[in-house]
Short mmCIF file of C-alpha atoms in Angstrom, two decimals:
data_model
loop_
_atom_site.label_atom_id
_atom_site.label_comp_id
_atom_site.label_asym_id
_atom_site.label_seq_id
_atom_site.Cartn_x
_atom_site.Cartn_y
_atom_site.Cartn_z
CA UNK W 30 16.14 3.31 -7.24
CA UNK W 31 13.21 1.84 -4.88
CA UNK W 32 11.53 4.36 -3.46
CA UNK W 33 10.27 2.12 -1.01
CA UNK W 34 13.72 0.91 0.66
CA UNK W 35 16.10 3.44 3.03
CA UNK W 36 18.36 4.91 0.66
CA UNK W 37 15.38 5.49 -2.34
CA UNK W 38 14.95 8.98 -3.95
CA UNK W 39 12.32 10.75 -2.01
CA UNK W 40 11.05 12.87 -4.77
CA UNK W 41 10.88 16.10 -3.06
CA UNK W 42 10.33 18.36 -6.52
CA UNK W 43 9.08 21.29 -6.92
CA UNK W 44 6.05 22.01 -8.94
CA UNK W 45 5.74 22.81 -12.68
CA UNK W 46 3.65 24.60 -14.82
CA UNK W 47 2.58 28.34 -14.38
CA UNK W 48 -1.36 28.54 -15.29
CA UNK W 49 -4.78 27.16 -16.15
CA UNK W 50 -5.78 23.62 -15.98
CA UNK W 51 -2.66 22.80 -14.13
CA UNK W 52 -3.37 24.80 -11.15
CA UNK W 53 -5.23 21.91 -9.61
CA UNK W 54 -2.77 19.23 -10.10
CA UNK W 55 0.15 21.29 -8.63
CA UNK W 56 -1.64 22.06 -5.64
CA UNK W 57 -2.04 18.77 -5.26
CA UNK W 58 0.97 17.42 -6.03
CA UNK W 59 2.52 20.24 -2.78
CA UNK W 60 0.04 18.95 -0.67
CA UNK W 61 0.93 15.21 -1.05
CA UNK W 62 4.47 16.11 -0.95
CA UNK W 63 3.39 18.26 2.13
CA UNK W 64 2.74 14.92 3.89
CA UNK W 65 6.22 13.67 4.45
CA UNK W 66 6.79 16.30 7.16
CA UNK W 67 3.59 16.26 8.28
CA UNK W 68 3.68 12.68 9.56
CA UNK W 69 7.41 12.77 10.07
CA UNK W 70 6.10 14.93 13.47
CA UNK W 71 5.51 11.14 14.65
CA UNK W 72 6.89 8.41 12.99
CA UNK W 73 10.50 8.57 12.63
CA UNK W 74 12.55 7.40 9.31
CA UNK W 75 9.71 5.73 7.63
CA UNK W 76 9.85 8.29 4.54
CA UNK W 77 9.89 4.87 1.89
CA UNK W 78 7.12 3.44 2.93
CA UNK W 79 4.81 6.77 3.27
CA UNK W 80 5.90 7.10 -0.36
CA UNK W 81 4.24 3.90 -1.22
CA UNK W 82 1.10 4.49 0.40
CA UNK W 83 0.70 7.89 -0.82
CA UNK W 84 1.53 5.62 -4.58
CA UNK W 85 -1.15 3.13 -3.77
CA UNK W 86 -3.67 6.32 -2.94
CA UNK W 87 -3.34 7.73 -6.13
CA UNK W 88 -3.06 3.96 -7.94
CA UNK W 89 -6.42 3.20 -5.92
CA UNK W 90 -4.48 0.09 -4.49
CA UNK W 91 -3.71 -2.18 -1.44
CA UNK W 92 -0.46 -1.92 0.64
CA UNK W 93 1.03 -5.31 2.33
CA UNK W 94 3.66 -3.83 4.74
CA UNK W 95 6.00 -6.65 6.10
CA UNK W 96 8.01 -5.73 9.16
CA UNK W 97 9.00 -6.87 12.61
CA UNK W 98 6.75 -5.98 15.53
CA UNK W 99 7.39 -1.93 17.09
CA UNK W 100 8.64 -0.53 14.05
CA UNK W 101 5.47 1.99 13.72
CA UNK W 102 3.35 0.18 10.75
CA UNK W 103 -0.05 1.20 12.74
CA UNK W 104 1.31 4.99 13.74
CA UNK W 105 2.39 5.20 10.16
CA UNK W 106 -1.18 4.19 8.66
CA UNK W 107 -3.34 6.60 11.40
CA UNK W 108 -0.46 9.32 11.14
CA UNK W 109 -1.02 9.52 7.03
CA UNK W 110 -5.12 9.25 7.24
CA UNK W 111 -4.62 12.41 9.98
CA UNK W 112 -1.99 14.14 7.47
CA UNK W 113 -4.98 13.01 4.89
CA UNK W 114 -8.42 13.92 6.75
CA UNK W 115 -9.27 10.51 5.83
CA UNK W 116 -11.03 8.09 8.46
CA UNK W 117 -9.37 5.10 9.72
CA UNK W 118 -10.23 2.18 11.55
CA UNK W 119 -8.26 -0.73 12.60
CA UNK W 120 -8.80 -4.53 12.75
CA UNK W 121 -6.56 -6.95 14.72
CA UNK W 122 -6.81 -10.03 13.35
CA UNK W 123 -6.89 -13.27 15.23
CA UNK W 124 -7.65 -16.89 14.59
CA UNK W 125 -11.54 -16.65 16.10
CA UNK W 126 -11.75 -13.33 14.00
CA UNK W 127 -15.31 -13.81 11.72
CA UNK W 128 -15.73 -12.77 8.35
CA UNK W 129 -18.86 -10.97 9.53
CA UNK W 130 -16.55 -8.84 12.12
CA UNK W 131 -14.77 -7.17 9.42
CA UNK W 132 -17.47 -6.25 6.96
CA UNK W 133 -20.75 -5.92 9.13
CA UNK W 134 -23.57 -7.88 9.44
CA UNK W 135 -28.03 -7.86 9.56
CA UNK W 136 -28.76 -7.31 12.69
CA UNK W 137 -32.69 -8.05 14.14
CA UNK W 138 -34.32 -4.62 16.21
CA UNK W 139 -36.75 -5.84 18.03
CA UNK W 140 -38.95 -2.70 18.06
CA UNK W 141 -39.28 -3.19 13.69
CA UNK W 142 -38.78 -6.02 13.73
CA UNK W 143 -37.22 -6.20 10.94
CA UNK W 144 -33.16 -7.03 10.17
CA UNK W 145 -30.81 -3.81 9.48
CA UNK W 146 -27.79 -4.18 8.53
CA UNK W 147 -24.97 -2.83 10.79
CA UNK W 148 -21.82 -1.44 8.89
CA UNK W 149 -18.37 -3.52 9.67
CA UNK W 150 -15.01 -1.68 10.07
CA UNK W 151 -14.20 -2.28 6.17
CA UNK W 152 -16.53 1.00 5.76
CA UNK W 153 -13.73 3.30 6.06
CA UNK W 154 -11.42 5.34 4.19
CA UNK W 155 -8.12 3.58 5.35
CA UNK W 156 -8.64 -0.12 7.14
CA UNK W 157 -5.92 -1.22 9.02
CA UNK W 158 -5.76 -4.74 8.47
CA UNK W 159 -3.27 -5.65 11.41
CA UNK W 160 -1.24 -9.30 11.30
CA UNK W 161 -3.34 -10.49 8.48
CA UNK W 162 -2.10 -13.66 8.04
CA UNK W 163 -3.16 -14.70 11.79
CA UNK W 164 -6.92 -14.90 11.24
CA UNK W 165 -8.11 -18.04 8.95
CA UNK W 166 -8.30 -18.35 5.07
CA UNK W 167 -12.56 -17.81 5.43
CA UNK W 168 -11.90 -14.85 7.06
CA UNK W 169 -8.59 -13.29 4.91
CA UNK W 170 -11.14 -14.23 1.91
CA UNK W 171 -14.03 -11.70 3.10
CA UNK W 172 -11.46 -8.85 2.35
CA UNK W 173 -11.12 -9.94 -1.35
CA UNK W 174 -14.63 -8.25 -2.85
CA UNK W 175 -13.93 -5.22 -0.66
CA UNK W 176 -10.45 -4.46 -2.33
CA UNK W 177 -11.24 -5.96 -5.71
CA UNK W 178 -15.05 -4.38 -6.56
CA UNK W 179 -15.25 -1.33 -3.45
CA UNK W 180 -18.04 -3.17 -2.07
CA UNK W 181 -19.44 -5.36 0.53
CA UNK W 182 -22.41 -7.77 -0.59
CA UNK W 183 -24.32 -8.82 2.63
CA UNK W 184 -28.35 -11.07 2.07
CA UNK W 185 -27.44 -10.67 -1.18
CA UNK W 186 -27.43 -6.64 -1.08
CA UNK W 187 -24.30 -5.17 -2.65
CA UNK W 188 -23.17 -1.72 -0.78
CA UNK W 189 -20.59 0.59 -1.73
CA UNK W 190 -17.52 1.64 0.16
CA UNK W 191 -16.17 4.89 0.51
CA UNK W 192 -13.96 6.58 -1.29
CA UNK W 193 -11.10 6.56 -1.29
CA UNK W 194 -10.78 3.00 -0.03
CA UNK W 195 -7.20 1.30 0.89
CA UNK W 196 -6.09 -1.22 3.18
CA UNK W 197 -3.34 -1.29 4.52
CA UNK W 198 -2.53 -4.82 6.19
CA UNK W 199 -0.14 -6.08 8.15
CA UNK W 200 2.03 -9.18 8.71
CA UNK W 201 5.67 -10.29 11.03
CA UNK W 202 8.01 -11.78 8.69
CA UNK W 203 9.77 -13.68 11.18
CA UNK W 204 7.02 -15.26 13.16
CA UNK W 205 5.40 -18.25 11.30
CA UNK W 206 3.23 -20.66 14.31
CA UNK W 207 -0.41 -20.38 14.46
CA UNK W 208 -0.03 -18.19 11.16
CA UNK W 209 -1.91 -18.64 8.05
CA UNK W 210 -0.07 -17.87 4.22
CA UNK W 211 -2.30 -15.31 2.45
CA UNK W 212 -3.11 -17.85 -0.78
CA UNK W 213 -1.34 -16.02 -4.00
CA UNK W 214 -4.65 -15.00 -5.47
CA UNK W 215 -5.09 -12.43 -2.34
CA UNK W 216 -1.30 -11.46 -2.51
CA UNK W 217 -2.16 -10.32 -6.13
CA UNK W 218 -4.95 -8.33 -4.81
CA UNK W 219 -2.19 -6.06 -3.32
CA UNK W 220 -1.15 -3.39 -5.54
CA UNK W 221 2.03 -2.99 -3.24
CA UNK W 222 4.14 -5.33 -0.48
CA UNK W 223 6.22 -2.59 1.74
CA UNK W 224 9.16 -3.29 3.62
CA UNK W 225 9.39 -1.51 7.20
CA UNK W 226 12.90 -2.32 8.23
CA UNK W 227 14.22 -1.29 12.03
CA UNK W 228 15.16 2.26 12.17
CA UNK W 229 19.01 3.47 11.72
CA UNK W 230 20.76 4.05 14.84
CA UNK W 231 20.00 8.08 14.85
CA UNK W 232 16.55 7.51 13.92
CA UNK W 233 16.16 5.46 17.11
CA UNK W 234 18.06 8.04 19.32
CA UNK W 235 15.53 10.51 17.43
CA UNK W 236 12.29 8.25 18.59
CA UNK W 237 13.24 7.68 22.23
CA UNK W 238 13.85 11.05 22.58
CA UNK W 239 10.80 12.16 21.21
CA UNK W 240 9.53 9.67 23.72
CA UNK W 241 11.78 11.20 26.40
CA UNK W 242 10.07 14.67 26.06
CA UNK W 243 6.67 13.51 26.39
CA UNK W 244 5.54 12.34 22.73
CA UNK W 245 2.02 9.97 22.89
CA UNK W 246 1.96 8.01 19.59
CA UNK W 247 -1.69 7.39 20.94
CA UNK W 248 -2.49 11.03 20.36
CA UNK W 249 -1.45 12.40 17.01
CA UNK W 250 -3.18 16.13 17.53
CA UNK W 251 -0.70 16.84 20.49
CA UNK W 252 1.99 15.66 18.49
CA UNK W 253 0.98 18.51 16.23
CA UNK W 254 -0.34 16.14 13.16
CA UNK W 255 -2.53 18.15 11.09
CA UNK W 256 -4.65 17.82 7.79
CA UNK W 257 -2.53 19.06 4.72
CA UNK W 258 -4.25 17.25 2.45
CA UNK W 259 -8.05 16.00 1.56
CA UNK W 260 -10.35 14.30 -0.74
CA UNK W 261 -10.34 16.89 -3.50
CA UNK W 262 -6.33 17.17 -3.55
CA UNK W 263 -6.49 13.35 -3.78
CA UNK W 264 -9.03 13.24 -6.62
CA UNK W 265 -7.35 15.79 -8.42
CA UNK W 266 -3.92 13.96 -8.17
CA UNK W 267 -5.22 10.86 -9.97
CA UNK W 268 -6.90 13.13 -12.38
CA UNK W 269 -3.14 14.39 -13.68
CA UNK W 270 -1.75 10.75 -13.07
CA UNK W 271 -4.08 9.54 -15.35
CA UNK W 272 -2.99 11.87 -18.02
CA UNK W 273 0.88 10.91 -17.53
CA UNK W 274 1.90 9.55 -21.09
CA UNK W 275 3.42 6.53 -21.28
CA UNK W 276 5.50 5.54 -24.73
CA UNK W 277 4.83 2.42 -26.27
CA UNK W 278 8.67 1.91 -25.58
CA UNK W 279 8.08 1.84 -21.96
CA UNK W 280 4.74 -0.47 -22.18
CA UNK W 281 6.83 -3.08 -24.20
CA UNK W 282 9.78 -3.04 -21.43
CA UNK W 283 7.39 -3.29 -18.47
CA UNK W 284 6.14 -6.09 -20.84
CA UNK W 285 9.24 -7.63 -21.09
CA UNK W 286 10.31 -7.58 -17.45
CA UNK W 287 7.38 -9.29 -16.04
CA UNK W 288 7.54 -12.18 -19.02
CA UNK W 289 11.46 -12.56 -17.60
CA UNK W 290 10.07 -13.50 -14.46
CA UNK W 291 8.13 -16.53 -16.10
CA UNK W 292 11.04 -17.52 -17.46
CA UNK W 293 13.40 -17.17 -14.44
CA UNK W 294 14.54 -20.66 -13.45
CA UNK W 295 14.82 -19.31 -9.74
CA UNK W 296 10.92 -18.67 -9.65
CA UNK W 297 7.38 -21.45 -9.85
CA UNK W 298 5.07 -18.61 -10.53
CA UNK W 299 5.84 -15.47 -12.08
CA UNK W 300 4.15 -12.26 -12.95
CA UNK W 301 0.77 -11.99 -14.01
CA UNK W 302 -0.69 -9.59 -16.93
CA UNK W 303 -2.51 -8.01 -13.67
CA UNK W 304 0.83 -7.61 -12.31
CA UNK W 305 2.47 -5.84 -15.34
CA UNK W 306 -0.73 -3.64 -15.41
CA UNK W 307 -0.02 -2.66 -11.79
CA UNK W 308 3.98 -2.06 -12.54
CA UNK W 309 2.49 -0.20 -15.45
CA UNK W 310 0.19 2.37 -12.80
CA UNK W 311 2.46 2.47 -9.91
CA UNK W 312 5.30 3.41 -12.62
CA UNK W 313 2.80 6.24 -13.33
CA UNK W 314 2.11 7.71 -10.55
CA UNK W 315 6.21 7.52 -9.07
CA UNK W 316 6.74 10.01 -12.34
CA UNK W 317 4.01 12.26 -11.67
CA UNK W 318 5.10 12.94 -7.85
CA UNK W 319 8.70 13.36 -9.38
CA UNK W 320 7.59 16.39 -11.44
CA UNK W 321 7.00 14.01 -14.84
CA UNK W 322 4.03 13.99 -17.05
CA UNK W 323 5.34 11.22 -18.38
CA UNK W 324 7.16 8.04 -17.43
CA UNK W 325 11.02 6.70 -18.05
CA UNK W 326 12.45 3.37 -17.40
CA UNK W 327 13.90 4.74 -14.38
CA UNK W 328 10.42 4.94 -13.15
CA UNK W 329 9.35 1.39 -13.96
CA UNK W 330 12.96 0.49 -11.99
CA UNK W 331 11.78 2.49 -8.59
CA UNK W 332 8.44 0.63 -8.25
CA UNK W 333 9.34 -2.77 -9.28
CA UNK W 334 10.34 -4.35 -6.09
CA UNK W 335 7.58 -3.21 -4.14
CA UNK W 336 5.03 -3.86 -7.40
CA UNK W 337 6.15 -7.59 -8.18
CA UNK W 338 8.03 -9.09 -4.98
CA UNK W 339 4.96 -10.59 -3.87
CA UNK W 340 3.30 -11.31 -7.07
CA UNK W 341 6.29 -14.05 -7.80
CA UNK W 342 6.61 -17.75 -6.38
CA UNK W 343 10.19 -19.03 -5.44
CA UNK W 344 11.62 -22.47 -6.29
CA UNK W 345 11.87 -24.51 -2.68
CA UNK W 346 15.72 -24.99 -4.09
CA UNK W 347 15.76 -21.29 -4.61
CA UNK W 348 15.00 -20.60 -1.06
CA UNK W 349 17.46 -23.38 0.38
CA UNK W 350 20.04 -21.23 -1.49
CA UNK W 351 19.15 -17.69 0.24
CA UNK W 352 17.52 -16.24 -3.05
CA UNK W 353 15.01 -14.03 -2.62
CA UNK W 354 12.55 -12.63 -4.56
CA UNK W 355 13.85 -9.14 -4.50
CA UNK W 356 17.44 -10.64 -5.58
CA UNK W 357 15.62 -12.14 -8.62
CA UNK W 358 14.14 -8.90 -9.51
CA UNK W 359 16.98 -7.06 -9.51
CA UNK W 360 18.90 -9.61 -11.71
CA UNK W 361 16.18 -9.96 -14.39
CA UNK W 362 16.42 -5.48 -14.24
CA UNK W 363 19.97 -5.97 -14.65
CA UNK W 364 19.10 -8.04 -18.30
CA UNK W 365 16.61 -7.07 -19.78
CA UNK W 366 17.03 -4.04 -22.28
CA UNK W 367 16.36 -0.78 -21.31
CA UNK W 368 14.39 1.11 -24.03
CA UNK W 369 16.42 4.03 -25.03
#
């Protein structure tokens, strides 16, 4: 299952191993699973999509979430960087939006005279990249070295970002005028594309009751959000992700599901090499929150959509049809052989 649609596994496991080097990794892997009721205390029936930011943490990866304005995509990134202890900062994107706005710029002090350079909003722990596809191509394009090399190169001076580093951006799936496409290199650049669907009918009766009794999404402290988790707990998480095992079984079927895509006559473009390597990761990291130190096809099933439904191109006759991407995805799951 997805674990980035409604009814996904939520992978709520307990912890193994008793002792030694695996004391670290356990702790961390209750403190990241800590965070679903942390920031359920203000966003409201999200649980899919905080799963696939807490994968793209631990991945070191970008998040595209896709949803319809007022469905909590900004709550959900500050409530998880409070559940985190991470910083945040948030961008609004707009068509006179500057590339220099976003990652900083050399500013003259008169007193020195000399040029400093003053730090943009990309120098932050989570960046909130909200309606991305509203500001201009020049302007999506100054995000690319951040989320590709963790740096910012201003006068010719390259400077490092912190760590961890992920944005999260934004865009309305429904709302096209005086909009700009994010080009498919910079879709690629996402490790994941998140769906954020309306909530079910209890979960609104749940959020406008919260509302009812006095709940401020503007101030996350009130609404009890604390810190369950930190740097070191993050570290140490992708420190036991990275020594998941993966079979060369499972390589060869990741390898085979993104070469179906290439060959799907629904689809222009299909998956990339980068793409299988990030179906490959995320795949990784979903088995190691499950209680896994090592990976299954089921695993490499739960992150597909979210790791290759943006990484694919449909056929204009496609679309005319309804296809969609995800619908492809799922078929070409459906086929290929499942290593046994």
């Amino acid at each position: 299952m997805d674990p980035t649609t409604d009814n996904g596994p939520t992978g709520d496991t307990g912890p193994n191993g008793d002792k030694g080097s695996d004391r670290a990794p356990r702790d961390a892997r209750a403190s990241l699973e800590a965070l679903r009721a942390e920031i359920s205390k203000a966003v409201v029936g999200q649980d899919p999509a905080v799963t696939g930011l807490v994968v793209a943490l631990l991945c070191r990866g970008h998040v595209l979430l896709e949803g319809v304005p007022g469905v909590a995509k900004t709550l959900l990134v500050r409530a998880l960087a409070a559940s985190l202890e991470l910083d945040t900062k948030r961008v609004q994107f707009t068509p006179d939006l500057m590339p220099s706005d976003v990652t900083g710029s050399l500013v003259y002090d008169a007193r020195t005279t000399e040029f400093s350079f003053q730090p943009g909003p990309v120098f932050t722990n989570l960046l909130l990249a909200d309606e991305i596809n509203r500001t201009p191509p020049k302007t999506q394009s100054s995000l690319l070295e951040a989320m590709e090399e963790r740096q910012v190169t201003v006068d010719g001076t390259p400077r490092p970002l912190p760590e961890p580093f992920l944005v999260a951006a934004t865009q309305n799936p429904v709302e096209y005028e005086g909009t700009y496409p994010l080009p498919e290199a910079q879709l690629d650049r996402f490790l994941l594309k998140l769906t954020v669907p309306l909530p079910s009918r209890q979960d609104e009766i749940d959020v406008l009751t919260r509302h009812a009794e006095g709940f401020n999404p503007r101030d996350l402290r009130a609404a009890g959000v604390r810190p369950v988790a930190g740097p070191a707990d993050l570290e140490a998480a992708r420190a036991a992700v990275a020594k998941t095992s993966i079979s060369p079984e499972i390589t060869a079927y990741v390898v085979d599901v993104c070469r179906a895509t290439r060959d799907s006559p629904s689809l222009t473009l299909g998956v990339s090499p980068r793409g299988a390597t990030a179906l490959l990761s995320t795949a990784r990291a979903w088995a190691w929150l499950t209680g896994r130190d090592y990976v299954i096809p089921d695993d490499v099933k739960a992150l597909a959509l979210p790791t290759l439904r943006h990484r694919v191109q449909l056929r204009p006759e496609a679309e005319m049809e309804g296809v969609t991407a995800d619908a492809v995805i799922n078929a070409i799951l459906a086929h290929v052989p499942v290593p046994r």
